[in-house]
Amino acid sequence: MSRPVEPGEFEEALTFSGRTVAGRYRILGLLGQGGNAKVYEAEQIGLDRLVAVKVIRADKRTETASKRFMREAKLAGRVSSPHVVTLYDFGRDDETGELYLAMELLEGRSLSRTLREDGALPLDRALDVGAQVARGLAAAHEKGVLHRDLKPANVFLCADGTAKVLDFGIAKLTVPELGDGDDADSLTQDGRFVGTPSYMSPEAATKGPIGPATDIYALGLIVYDMIVGQPAFRSGNPMRTLMAQVKQPAPRVSERVGDVPPELDDFVDALLRKDPATRPQDPMQIAKHLEQLRAVAPLAPDPTVPHVQTRFEAFGAETTEESAATTLWDRDHVRPSFTPPPQQPAPPMAAPPSPKRPSLLPFVLLAVAALFVGALTFALVWAARLWLG
């Protein structure tokens, strides 16, 4: 579970657990929650398989939230790829009228949690994950779907090493085809940005025209993050982060870590170009290029994730600082998107040194000097008497 259930949520979790949604999903327990939704583990009756069921939080059930939820289902349902989470079902519960999504239940950890707990990935694993995410993007773009919120919290690393793209909550079609008359941007509030500052493209940050290259930029930031262990742009202020995305070139990977192949350094830099027209455009070609680079990269340990880790912490269920700033934010509704690494415990303090006894050497030298001066004086006086004799 992404975080413990708060005391105020305990009653709701108990009442929901044990329920049957739409007559076919028996809720087993709460897996986690995000800003707008909760995710439950459930058993699909008749098929005897475990699934993840996502519902809108009770305090967030508005008409706009419902429309966005339906758009998410329709857009996610268009995309089929081993590297995009599988949507099984979408509908409305007959008893309560709640909208729900039923999806595959994943075993593993999100990429954001992996980076937070383990730091940078080994180079060949970073390139492997980057290539898989690119293949997931290729499947989405082929269906005309822009993700718009690609970031480590929305990439899941399964226990078998597979990477999957998650959460199409603010996705957008390149051409309107849904027939409901609601464009994704019309379902957000005026004056607010859509996305996460640390992974937002310059064109999205300036509310300019977006396209497939917008997701490519976010992919470049993710690859950068996996290799370096921290975002290319980070600050405690989202507006400063956005301004950096627009105006400042990303530091080269080779400036942050050593022994980076020059070709990889140049390729990541190309993914992060400010002008979307100059970035690589085809995610499938990007995937193939990353795989070629991986073929000559140092080997990493087995990428499988221990099963004891979180079973499912995505689809709005992970409440990290990064994901808390995901969908709609302004100056008053955002947290920093970078979580500092945990501080290492201070080394044990050494015992204070024992007080030293004062040295006698200076006194001995002083005494010897006094005796020498006295003897010299006596000798001079005696010599003078003999001379005057």
XYZ file of N, CA and C in Angstrom, residues 21 29 36-37 40 78 86 111 115 174 182-183 210 246 254 261 324 373:
54
model
N -18.633 -4.515 -6.267
C -18.843 -3.426 -7.216
C -19.357 -4.014 -8.522
N -9.591 -4.942 -0.087
C -8.933 -3.982 0.794
C -8.404 -2.786 0.025
N -7.170 12.427 -6.088
C -8.553 12.378 -6.567
C -9.189 10.998 -6.522
N -8.411 9.948 -6.351
C -8.957 8.606 -6.489
C -8.400 7.676 -5.434
N -8.426 -0.019 -4.936
C -8.685 -1.162 -4.077
C -8.228 -2.444 -4.763
N -8.039 2.686 -25.271
C -7.609 2.694 -26.671
C -6.231 2.079 -26.859
N -3.027 -2.598 -18.385
C -4.201 -3.087 -19.097
C -5.482 -2.696 -18.365
N 8.551 3.666 -10.328
C 9.906 4.163 -10.574
C 10.266 5.259 -9.579
N 13.598 5.174 -7.272
C 14.620 6.212 -7.251
C 14.769 6.811 -5.853
N -4.885 13.699 -29.933
C -4.360 14.673 -30.890
C -5.471 15.246 -31.760
N -16.144 17.220 -24.774
C -15.322 17.747 -23.689
C -13.857 17.516 -23.987
N -13.160 18.586 -24.334
C -11.724 18.496 -24.500
C -11.089 18.402 -23.123
N 0.850 21.605 -27.875
C 1.557 20.394 -27.471
C 1.310 19.299 -28.486
N 11.706 26.288 -19.203
C 11.515 27.117 -20.398
C 12.832 27.735 -20.871
N 26.780 14.059 -18.443
C 28.206 13.888 -18.157
C 28.711 14.893 -17.130
N 28.772 7.243 -21.812
C 29.148 7.222 -23.231
C 28.756 8.524 -23.912
N 1.751 14.485 -5.679
C 0.778 15.414 -5.122
C 0.645 16.668 -5.968
N 74.770 31.216 30.031
C 75.008 32.663 30.124
C 75.828 32.990 31.381
